[in-house]
PDB file of C-alpha atoms in Angstrom:
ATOM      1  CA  UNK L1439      19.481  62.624 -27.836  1.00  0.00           C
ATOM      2  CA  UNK L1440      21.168  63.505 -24.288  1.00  0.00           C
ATOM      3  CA  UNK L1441      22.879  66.222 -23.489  1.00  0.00           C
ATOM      4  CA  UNK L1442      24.890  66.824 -20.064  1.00  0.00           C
ATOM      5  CA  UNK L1443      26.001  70.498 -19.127  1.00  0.00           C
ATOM      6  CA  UNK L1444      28.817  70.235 -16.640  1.00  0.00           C
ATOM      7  CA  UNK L1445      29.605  73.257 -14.299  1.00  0.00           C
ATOM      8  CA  UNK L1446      32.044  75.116 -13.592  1.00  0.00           C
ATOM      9  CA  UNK L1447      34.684  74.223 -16.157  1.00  0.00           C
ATOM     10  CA  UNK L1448      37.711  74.975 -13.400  1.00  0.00           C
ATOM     11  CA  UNK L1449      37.081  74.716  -9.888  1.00  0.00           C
ATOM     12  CA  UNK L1450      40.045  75.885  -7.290  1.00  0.00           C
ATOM     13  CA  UNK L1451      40.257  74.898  -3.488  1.00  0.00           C
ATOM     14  CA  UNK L1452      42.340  74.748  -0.758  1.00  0.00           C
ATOM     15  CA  UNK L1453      44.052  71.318   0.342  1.00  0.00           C
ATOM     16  CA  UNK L1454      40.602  70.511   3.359  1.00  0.00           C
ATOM     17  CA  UNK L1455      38.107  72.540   1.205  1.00  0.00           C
ATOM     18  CA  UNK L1456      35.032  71.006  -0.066  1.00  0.00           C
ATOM     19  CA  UNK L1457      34.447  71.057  -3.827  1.00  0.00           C
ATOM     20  CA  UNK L1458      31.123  70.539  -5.921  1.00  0.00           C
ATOM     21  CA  UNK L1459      29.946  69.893  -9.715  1.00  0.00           C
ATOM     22  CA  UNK L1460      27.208  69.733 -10.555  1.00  0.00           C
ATOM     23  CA  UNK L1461      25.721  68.506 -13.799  1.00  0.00           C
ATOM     24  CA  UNK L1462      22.339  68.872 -15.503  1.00  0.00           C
ATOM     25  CA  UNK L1463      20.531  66.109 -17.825  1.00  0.00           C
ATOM     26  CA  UNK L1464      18.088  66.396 -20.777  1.00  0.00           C
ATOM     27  CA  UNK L1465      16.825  62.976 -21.077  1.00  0.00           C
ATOM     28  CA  UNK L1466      14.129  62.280 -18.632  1.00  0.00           C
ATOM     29  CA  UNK L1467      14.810  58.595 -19.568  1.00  0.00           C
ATOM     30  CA  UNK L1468      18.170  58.659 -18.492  1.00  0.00           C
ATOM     31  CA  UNK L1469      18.897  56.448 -15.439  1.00  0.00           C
ATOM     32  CA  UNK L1470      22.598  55.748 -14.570  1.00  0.00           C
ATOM     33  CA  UNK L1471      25.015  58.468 -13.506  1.00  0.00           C
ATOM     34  CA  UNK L1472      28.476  57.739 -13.164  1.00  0.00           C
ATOM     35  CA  UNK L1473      31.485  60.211 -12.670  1.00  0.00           C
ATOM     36  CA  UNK L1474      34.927  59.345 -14.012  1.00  0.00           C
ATOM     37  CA  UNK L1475      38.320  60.751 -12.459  1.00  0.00           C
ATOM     38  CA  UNK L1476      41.148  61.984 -15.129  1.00  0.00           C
ATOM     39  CA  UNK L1477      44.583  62.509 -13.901  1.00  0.00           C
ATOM     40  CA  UNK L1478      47.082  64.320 -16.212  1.00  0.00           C
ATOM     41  CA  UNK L1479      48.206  62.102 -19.044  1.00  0.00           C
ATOM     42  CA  UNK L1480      45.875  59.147 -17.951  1.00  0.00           C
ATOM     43  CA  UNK L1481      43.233  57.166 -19.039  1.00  0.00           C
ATOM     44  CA  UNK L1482      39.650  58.375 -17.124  1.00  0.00           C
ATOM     45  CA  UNK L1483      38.296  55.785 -14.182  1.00  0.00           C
ATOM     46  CA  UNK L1484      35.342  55.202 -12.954  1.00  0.00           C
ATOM     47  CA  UNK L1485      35.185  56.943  -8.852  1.00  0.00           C
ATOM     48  CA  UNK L1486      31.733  56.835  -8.199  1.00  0.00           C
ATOM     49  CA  UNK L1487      27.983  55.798  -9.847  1.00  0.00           C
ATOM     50  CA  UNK L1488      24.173  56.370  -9.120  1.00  0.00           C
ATOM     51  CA  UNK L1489      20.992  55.073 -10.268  1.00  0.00           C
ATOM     52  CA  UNK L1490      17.942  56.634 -10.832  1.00  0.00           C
ATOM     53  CA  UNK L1491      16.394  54.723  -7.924  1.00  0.00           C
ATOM     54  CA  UNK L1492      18.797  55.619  -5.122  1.00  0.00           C
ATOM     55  CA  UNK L1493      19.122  59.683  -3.956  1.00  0.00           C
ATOM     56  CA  UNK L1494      22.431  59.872  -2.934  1.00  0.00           C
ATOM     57  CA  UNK L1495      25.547  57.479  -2.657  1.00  0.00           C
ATOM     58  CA  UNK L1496      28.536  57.909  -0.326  1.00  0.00           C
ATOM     59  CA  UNK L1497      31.941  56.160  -0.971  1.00  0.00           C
ATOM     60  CA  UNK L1498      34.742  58.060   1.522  1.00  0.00           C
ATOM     61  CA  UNK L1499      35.774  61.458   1.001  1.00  0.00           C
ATOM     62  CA  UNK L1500      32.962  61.408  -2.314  1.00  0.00           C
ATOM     63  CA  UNK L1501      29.102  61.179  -2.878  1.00  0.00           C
ATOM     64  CA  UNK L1502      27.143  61.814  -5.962  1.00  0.00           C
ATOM     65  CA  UNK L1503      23.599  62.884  -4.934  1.00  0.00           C
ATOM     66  CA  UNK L1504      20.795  63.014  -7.733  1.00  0.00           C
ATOM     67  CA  UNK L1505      17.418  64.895  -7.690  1.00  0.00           C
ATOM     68  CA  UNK L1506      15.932  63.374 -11.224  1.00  0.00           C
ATOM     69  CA  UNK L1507      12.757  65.755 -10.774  1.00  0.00           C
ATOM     70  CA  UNK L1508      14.990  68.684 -11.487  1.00  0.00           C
ATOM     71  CA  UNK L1509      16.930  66.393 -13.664  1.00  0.00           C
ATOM     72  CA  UNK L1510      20.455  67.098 -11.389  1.00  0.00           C
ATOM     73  CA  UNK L1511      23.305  65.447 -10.059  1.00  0.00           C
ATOM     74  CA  UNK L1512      26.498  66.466  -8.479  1.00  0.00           C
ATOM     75  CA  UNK L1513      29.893  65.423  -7.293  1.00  0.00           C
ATOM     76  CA  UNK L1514      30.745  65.975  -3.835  1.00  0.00           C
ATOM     77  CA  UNK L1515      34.646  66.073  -2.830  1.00  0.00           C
ATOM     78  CA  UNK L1516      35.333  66.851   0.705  1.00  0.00           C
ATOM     79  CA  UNK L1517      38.389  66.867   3.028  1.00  0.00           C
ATOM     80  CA  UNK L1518      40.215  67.881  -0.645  1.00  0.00           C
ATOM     81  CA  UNK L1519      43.494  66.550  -1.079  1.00  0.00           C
ATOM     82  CA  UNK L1520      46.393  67.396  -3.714  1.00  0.00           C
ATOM     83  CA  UNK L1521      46.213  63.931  -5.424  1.00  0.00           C
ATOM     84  CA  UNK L1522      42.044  64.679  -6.117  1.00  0.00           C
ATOM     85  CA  UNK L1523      43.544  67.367  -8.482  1.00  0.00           C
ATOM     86  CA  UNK L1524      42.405  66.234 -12.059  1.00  0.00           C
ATOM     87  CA  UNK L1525      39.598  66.475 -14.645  1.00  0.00           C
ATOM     88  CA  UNK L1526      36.128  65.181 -13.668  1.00  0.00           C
ATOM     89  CA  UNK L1527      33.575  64.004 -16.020  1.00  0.00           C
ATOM     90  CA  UNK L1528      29.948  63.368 -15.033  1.00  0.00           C
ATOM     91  CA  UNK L1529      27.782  60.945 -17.188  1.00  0.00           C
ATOM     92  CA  UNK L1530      24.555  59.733 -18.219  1.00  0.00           C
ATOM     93  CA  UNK L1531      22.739  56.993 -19.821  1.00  0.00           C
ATOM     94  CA  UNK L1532      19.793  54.589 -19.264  1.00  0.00           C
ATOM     95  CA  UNK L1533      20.692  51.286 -18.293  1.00  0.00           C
ATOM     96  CA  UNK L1534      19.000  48.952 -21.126  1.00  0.00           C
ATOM     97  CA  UNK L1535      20.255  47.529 -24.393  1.00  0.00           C
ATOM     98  CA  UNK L1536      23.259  49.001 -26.327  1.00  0.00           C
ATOM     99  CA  UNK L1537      23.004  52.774 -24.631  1.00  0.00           C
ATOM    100  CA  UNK L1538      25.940  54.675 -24.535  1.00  0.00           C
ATOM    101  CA  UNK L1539      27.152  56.996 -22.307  1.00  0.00           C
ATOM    102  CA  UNK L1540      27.246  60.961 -22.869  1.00  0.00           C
ATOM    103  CA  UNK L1541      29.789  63.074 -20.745  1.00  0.00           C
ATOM    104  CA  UNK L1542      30.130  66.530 -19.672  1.00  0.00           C
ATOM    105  CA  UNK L1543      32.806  68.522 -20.956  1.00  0.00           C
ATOM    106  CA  UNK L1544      34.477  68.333 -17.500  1.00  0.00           C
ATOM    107  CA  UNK L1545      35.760  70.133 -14.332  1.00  0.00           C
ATOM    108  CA  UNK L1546      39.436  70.407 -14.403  1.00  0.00           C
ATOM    109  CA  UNK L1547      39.647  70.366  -9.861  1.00  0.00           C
ATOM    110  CA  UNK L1548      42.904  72.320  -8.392  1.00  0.00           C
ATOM    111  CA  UNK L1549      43.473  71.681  -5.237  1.00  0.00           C
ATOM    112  CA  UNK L1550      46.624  73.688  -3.505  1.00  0.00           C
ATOM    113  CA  UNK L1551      48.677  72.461  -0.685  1.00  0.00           C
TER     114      UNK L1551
ATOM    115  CA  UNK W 374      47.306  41.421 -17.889  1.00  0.00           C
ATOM    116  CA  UNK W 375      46.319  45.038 -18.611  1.00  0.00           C
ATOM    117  CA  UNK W 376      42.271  45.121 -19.261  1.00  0.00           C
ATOM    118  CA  UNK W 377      42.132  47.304 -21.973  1.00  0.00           C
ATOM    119  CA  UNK W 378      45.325  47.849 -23.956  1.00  0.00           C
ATOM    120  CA  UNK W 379      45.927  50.041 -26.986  1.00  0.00           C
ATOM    121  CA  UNK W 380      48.593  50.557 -29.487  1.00  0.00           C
ATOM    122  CA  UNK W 381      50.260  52.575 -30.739  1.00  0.00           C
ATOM    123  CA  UNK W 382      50.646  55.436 -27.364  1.00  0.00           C
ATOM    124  CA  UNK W 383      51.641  58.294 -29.448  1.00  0.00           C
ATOM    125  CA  UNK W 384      51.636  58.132 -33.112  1.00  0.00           C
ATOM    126  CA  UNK W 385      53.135  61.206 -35.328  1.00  0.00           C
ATOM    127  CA  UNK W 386      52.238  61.598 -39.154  1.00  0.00           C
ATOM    128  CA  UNK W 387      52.262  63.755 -42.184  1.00  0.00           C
ATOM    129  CA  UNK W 388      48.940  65.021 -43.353  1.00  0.00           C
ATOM    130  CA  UNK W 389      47.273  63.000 -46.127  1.00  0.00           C
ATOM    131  CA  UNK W 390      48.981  59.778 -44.426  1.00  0.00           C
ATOM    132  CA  UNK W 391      46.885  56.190 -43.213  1.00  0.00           C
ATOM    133  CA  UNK W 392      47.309  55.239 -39.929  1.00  0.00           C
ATOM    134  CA  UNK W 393      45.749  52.141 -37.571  1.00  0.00           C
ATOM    135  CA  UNK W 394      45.506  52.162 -33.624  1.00  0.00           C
ATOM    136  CA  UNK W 395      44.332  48.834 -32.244  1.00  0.00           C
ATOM    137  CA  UNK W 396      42.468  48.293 -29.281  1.00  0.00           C
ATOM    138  CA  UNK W 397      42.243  44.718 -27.452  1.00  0.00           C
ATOM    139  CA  UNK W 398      40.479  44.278 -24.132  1.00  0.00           C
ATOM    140  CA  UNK W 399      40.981  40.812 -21.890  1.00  0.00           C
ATOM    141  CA  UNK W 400      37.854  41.606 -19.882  1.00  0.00           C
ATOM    142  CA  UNK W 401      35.356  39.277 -21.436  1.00  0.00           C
ATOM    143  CA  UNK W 402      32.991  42.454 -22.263  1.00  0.00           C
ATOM    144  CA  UNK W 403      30.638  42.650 -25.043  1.00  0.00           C
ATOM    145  CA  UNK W 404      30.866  46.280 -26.386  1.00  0.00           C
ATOM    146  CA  UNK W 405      33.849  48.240 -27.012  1.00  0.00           C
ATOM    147  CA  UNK W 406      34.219  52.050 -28.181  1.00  0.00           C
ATOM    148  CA  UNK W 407      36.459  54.891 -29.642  1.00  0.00           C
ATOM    149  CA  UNK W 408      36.215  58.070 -28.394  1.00  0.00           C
ATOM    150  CA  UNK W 409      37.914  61.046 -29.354  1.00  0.00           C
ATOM    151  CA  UNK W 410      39.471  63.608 -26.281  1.00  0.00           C
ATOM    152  CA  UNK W 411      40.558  67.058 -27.886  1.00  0.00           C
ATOM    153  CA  UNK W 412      42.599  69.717 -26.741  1.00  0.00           C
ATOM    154  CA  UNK W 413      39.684  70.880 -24.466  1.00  0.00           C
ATOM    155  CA  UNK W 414      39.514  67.385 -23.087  1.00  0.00           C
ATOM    156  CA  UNK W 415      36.133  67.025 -24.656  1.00  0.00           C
ATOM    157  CA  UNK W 416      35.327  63.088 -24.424  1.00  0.00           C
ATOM    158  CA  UNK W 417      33.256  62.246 -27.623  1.00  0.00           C
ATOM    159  CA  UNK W 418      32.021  59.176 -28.540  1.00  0.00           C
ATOM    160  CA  UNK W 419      33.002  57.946 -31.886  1.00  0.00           C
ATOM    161  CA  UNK W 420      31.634  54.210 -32.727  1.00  0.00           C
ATOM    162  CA  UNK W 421      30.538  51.482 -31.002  1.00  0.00           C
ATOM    163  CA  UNK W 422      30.267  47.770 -31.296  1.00  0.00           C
ATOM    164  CA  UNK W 423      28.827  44.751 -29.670  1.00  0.00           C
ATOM    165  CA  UNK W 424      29.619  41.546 -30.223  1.00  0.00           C
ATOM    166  CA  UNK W 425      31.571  42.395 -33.251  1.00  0.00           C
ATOM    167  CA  UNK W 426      28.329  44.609 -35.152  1.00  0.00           C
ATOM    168  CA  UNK W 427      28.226  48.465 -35.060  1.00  0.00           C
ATOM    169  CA  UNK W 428      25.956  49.920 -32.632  1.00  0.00           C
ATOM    170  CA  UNK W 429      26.363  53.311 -32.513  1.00  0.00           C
ATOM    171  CA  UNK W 430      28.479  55.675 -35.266  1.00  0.00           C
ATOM    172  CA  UNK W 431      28.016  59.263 -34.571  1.00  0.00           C
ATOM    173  CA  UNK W 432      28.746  61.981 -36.931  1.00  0.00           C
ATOM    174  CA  UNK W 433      32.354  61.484 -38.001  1.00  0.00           C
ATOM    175  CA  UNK W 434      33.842  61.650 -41.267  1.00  0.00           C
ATOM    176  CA  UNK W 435      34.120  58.643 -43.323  1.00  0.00           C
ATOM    177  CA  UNK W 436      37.313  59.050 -43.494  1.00  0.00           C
ATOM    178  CA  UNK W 437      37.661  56.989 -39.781  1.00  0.00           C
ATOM    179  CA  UNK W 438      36.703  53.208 -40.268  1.00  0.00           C
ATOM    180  CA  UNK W 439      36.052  50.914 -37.631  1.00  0.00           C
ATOM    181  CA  UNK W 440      37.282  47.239 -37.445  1.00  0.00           C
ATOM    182  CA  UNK W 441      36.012  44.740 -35.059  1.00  0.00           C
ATOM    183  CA  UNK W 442      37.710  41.082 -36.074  1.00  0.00           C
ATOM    184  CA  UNK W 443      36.137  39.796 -32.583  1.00  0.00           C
ATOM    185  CA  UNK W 444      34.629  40.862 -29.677  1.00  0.00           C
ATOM    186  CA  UNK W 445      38.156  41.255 -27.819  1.00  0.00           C
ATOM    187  CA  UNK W 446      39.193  43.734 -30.472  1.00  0.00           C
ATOM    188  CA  UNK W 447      38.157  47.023 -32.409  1.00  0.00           C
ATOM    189  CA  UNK W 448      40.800  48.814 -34.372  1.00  0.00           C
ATOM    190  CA  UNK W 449      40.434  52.690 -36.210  1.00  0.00           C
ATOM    191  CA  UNK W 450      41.838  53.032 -39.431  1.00  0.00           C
ATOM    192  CA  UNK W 451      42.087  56.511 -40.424  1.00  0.00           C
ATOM    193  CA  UNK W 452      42.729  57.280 -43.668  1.00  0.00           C
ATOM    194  CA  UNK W 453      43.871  60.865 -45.537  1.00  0.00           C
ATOM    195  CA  UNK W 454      44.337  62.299 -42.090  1.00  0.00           C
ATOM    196  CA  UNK W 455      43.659  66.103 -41.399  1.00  0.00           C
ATOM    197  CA  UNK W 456      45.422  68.548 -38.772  1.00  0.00           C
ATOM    198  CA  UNK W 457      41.975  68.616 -36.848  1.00  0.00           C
ATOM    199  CA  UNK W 458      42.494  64.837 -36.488  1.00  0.00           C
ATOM    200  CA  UNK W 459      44.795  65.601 -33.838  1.00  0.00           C
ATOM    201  CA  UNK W 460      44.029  64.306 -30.808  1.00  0.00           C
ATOM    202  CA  UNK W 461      43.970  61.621 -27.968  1.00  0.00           C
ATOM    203  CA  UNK W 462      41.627  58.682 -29.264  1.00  0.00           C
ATOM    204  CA  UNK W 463      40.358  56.544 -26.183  1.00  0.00           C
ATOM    205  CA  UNK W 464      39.519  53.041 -26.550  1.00  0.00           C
ATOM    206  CA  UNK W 465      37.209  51.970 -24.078  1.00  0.00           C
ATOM    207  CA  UNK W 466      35.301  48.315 -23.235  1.00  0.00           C
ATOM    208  CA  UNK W 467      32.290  47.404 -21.208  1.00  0.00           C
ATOM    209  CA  UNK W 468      29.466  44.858 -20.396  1.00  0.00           C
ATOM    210  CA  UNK W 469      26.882  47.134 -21.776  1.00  0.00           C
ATOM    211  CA  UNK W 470      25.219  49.362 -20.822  1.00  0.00           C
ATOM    212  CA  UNK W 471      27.506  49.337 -17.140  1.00  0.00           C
ATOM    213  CA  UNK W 472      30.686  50.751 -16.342  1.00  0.00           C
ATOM    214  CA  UNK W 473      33.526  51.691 -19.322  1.00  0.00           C
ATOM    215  CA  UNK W 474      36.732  50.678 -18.976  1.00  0.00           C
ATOM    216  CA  UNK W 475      38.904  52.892 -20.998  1.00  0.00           C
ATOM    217  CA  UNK W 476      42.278  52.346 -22.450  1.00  0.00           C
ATOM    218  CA  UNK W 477      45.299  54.076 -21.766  1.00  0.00           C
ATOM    219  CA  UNK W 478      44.824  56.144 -25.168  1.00  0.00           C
ATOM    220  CA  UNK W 479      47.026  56.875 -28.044  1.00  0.00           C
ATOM    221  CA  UNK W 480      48.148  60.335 -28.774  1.00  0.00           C
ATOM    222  CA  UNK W 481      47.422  61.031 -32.566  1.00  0.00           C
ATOM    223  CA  UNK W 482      49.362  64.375 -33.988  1.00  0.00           C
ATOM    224  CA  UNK W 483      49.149  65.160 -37.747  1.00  0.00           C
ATOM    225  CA  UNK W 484      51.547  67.366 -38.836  1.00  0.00           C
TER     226      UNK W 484
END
């Protein structure tokens, strides 16, 4: 089956920084990447999703870029802000039939004022 | 009109006890999931359903049992429950295989 390493577990910045995780894939069959947002005590959301067919995707202050030969994909954060502080799972699974998805263990993101 | 709605949020028992969350989801989606978040905020996958028949039911103990009475609802029943039950258990809906709506989860301690 799939497995997703997720990297690094805690990640610190600076209210501006930039922050990055990055997740690797087993399943060369895999072909939909999404990344879900947890905020403390919430439910996780869907922020941001790839395909296997498109490179990189851009939605604001976030992009996910994927490089499937290397079997890779990251989470791009820039212009951090307080309220991006939370746990971020990245995902995969192939888009046919019943598949489920299979998460990361997370990034728990702290960004200070 | 919350999409995905679960009850109870936090539920507090004795060891050995049986205990039901339900899960109902207005969305119109096909599939619907539990997953189990531990203390390490580990998201695991638990079961799965569409259209009311189990598709997926990864290694947990038989102890947890699945209900689906339609395709807007899937209950856990969990019976004899153990301290390492303790967790937040996510239900979660989708039009499969796309994007997962999740619930807004129901803390489970066992005491």
């Amino acid at each position: 089956g799939e497995n997703v390493e997720q990297h690094p577990s805690t990640l610190s910045v600076q209210e501006g920084d930039s922050a990055v995780i990055k997740c690797t894939y087993s399943d060369s069959a895999s072909n939909y990447f999404p990344w879900y947002k947890q905020e403390l005590g919430k439910r996780p959301q869907l922020i941001i999703d790839i395909r296997s067919n498109v490179g990189e995707k851009k939605d604001q202050r976030i992009a996910v870029t994927l490089n499937k030969t290397a079997k890779h994909f990251s989470l791009h954060i820039t212009e951090t802000q307080p309220e991006d502080s939370a746990v971020y799972f990245c995902a995969a699974s192939i888009l046919q039939g019943y598949s489920t998805l299979t998460f990361g263990k997370g990034t728990m993101l702290l960004v200070s004022p | 009109d919350t999409a995905v709605s679960q009850t109870p949020k936090y539920l507090v028992t004795q060891m050995g006890n049986d205990k039901s969350i339900k899960c109902e989801q207005n969305l119109g989606h096909d599939t619907m999931y539990w997953y189990k978040q531990d203390s390490k905020k580990f998201l695991k996958i638990m079961f799965s359903y569409n259209n009311k028949e189990l598709i997926i039911n990864e290694t947990v103990p038989n102890r947890f049992s699945p209900k689906s009475p339609d395709k807007a609802h899937l209950n856990l029943h969990i019976n004899s429950l153990e301290l390492g039950d303790s967790a937040v258990y996510f239900c979660a809906s989708s039009i499969s295989p796309y994007e997962q709506f999740f619930g807004p989860g129901t803390r489970l301690t066992v005491l």
